[in-house]
XYZ file of C-alpha atoms in Angstrom:
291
model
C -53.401 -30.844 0.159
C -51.425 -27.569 0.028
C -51.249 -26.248 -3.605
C -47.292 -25.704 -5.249
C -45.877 -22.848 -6.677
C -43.032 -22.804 -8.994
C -41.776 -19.506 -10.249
C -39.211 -18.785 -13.389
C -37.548 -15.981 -13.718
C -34.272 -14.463 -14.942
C -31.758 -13.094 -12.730
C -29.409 -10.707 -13.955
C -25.431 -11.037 -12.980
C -23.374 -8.446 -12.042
C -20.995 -8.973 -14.717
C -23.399 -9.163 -17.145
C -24.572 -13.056 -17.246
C -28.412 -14.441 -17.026
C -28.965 -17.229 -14.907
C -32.401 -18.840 -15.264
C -34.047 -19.187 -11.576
C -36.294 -21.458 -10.790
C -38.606 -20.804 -7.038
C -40.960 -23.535 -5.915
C -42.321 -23.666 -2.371
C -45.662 -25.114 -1.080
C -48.728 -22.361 -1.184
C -49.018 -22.150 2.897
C -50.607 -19.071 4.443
C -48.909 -17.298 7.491
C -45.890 -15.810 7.977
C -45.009 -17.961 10.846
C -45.110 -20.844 8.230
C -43.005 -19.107 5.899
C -40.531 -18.250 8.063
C -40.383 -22.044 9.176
C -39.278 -23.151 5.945
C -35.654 -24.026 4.757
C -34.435 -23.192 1.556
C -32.494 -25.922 -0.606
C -30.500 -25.068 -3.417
C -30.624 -28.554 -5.760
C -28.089 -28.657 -7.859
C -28.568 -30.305 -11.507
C -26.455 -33.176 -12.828
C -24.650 -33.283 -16.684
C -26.961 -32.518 -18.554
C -29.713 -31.199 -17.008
C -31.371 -28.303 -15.675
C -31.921 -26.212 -12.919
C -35.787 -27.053 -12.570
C -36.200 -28.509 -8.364
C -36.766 -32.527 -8.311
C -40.423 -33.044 -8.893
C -39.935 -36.524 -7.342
C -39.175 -34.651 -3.845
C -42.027 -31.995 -4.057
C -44.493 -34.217 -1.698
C -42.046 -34.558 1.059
C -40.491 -31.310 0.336
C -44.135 -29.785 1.321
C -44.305 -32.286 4.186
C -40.711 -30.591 5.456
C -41.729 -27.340 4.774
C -38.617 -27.120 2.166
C -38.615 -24.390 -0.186
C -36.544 -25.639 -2.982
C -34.265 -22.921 -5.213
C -32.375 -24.200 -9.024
C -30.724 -22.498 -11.424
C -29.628 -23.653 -14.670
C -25.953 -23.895 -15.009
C -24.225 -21.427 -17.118
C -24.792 -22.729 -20.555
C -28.175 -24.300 -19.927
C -31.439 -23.436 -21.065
C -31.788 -19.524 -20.610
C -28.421 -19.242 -18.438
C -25.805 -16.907 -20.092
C -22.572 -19.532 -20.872
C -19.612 -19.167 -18.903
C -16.401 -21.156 -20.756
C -13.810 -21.836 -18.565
C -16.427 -21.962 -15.253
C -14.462 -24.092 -12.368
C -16.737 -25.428 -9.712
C -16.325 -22.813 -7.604
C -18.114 -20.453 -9.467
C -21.033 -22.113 -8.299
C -20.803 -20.574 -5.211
C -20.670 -16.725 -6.313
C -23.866 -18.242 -8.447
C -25.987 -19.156 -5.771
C -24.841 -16.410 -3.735
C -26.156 -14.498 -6.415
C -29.602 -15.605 -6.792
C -30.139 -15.970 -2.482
C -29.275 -12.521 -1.998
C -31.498 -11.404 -5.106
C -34.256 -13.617 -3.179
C -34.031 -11.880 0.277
C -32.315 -15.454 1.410
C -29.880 -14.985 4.401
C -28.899 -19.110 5.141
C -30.296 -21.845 3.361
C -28.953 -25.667 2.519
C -27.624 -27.811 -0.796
C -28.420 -30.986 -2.383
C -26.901 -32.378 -6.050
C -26.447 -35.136 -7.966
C -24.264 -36.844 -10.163
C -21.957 -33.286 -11.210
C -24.095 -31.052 -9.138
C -23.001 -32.820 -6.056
C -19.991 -31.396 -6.712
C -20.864 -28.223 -6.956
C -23.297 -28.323 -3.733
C -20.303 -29.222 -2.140
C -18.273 -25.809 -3.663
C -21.353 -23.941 -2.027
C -20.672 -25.734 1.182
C -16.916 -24.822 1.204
C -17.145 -21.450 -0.079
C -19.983 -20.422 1.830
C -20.026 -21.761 5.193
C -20.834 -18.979 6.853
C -24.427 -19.330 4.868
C -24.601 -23.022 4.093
C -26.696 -24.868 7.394
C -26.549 -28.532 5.574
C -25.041 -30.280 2.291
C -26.230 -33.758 0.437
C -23.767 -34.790 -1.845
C -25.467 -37.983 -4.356
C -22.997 -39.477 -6.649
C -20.515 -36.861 -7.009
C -17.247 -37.223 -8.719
C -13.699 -37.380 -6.912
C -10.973 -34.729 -7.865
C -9.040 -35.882 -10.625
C -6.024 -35.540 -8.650
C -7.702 -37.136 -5.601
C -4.604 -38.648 -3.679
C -5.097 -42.854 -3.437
C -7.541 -42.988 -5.769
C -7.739 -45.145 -9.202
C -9.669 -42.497 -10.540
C -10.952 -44.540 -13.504
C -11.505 -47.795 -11.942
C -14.505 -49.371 -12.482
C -16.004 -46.371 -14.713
C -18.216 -47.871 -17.783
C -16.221 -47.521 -20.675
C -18.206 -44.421 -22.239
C -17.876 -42.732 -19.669
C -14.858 -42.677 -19.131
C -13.804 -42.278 -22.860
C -15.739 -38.857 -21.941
C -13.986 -37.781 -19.108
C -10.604 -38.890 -20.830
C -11.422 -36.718 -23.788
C -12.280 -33.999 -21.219
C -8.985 -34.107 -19.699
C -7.354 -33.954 -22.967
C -8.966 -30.532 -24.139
C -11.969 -29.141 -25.342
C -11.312 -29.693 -28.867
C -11.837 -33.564 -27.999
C -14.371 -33.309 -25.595
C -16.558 -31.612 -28.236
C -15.680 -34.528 -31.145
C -16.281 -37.248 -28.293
C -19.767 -36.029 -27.492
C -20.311 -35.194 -30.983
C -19.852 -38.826 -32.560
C -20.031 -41.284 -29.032
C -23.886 -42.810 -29.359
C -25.104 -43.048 -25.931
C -24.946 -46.825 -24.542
C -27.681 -47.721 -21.760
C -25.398 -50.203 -20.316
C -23.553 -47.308 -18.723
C -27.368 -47.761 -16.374
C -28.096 -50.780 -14.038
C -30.969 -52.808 -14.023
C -32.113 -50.970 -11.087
C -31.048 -47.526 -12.692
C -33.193 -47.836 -15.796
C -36.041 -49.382 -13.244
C -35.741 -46.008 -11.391
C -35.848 -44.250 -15.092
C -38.701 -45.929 -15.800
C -40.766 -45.051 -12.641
C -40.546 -41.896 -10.421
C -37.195 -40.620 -11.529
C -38.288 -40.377 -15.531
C -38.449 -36.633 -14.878
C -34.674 -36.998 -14.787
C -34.729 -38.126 -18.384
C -36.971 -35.739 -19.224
C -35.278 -32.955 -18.093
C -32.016 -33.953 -19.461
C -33.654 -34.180 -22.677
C -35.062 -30.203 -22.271
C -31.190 -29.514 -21.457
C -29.682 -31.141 -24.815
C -32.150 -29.340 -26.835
C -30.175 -26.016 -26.079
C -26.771 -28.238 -27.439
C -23.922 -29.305 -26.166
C -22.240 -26.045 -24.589
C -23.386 -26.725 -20.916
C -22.590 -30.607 -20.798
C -18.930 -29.479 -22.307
C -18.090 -26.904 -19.565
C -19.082 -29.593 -17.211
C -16.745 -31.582 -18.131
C -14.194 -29.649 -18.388
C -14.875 -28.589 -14.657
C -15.150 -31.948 -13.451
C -11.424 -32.850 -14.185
C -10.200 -29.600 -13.795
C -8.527 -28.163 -10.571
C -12.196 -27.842 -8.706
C -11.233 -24.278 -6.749
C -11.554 -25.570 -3.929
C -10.887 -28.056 -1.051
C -13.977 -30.209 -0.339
C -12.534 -30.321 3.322
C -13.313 -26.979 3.967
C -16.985 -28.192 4.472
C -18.127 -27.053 7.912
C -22.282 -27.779 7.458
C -23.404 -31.325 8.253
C -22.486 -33.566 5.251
C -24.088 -36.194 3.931
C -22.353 -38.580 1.262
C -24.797 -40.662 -0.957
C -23.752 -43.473 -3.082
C -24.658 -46.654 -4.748
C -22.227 -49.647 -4.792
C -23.369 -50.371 -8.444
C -22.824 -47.380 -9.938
C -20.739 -47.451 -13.372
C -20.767 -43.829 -14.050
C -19.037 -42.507 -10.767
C -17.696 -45.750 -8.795
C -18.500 -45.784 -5.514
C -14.693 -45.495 -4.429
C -15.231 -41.796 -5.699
C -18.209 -41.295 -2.606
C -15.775 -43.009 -0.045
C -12.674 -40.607 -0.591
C -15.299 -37.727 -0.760
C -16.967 -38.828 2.651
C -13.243 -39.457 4.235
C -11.471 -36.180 3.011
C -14.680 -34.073 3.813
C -15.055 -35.504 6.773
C -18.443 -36.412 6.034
C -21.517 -36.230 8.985
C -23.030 -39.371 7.552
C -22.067 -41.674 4.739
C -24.734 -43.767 3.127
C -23.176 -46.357 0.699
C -26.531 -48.088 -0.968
C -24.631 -51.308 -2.378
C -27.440 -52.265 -4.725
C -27.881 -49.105 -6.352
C -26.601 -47.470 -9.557
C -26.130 -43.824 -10.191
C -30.166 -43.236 -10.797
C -31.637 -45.891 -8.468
C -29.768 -44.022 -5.416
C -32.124 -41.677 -5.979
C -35.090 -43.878 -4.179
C -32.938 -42.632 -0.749
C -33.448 -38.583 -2.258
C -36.597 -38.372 0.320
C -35.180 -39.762 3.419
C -32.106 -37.370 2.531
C -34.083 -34.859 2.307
C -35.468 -35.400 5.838
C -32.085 -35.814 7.233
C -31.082 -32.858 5.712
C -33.811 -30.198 7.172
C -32.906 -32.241 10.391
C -29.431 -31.591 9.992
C -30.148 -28.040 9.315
C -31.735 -26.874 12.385
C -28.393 -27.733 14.403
């Protein structure tokens, strides 16, 4: 078994900001090895942080994948950014792969960070070789789309409040308890077996407050920056049919208006439990990567 390495360190912006990196990539010897292995960017979901999916590190090593996160601006040691669209997270991850000697690499998020995976696949196709986008969000404004429909009620009394300002967003999160019917069955099953590192790392992210979660939001129903059909990398759509935080309607206008690769609608799944079809995502995406 090939040992794991997972370096921290602080990368620091242009303009001024810190964003926390996080650098894991099986311990192989040889250059011919290293040079074999594809770079994924994961991006984190609301709230989280940047820290790669420990879930994925066995097949990751199997791949050869040499996963790269960040923490959001407004995360744990990231430098906030109000008023961040999702675009920024391109010039982000630009950023940190140049600062890292990497030329091309691929994305993969979840839940918010699928959205901004997919900004890094619009933004920077000339670098991006593959995108997997896992329960990501619609635009607000997406034409045809009931935008709310079929949201659990807390969560969409957060995204309301986000649309309606900062200022409410901020007194929603502030007094809303969290309600674990906003999960399914199969979502708090996943929670409670591989994927409680997602819990655990969301908890980590909270500690720091509410700053990163609010920006989020904010960028989620905001004009996005830009137009998710710009992707030109091999797309994959991910989805479950349960979900009740973003309906699956959300990953079917994505995969259409993208003009997704592949979509892969998991009809028995929630927004966590998707997550059991993260490795064989991963597979397809360092497959869909070498062209």
């Amino acid at each position: 078994m090939l040992s794991r390495v997972l370096d921290e360190t602080d990368l620091h912006c242009a303009d001024g900001r810190r964003l926390h990196v996080y650098d894991w990539s099986p311990d192989t010897a040889g250059a011919a090895d290293a040079e074999d292995r594809l770079a994924v960017f994961w991006h984190h979901g609301t709230p989280n942080l940047g820290a790669p999916p420990e879930p994925l590190f066995a097949v990751a090593e199997r791949l050869g994948i040499r996963w790269i996160g960040y923490d959001r601006p407004g995360y744990g040691a990231s430098t906030p950014l109000p008023g961040r669209d999702l675009a920024s997270a391109a010039g982000d991850v630009a950023a940190v792969a140049n600062a890292l000697g990497i030329g091309r690499f691929a994305v993969m998020g979840h839940s918010g960070g699928a959205n901004h995976a997919l900004a890094c696949g619009a933004l920077l196709a000339d670098r991006v070789l593959g995108v997997v986008c896992a329960s990501g969000l619609a635009p607000m404004a997406a034409d045809g789309l009931d935008w709310f429909a079929g949201m659990h009620p807390s969560g969409e009394s957060e995204l309301r409040a986000a649309a309606a300002g900062r200022a409410a967003l901020e007194h929603c999160l502030a007094t809303d308890e969290f309600d674990p019917e906003v999960f399914t069955p199969a979502d708090h099953a996943a929670l409670g077996a591989d994927w409680s590192w997602l819990a655990a790392i969301a908890g980590q992210a909270l500690r720091g407050g509410l700053g990163g979660m609010v920006d989020d939001d904010l960028a989620y129903v905001a004009p996005w920056g830009f137009d998710p059909s710009r992707v030109a990398a091999p797309l994959l759509v991910l989805h479950g049919g349960e979900d009740r935080m973003v309906p699956v309607a959300h990953g079917e206008w994505l995969a259409r208006q993208s003009g997704a690769t592949e979509f892969w609608p998991r009809p028995a799944d929630g927004h966590i439990s998707v997550l059991n079809s993260a490795a064989a995502a991963l597979e397809w995406l360092r497959a869909a990567s070498k062209g």
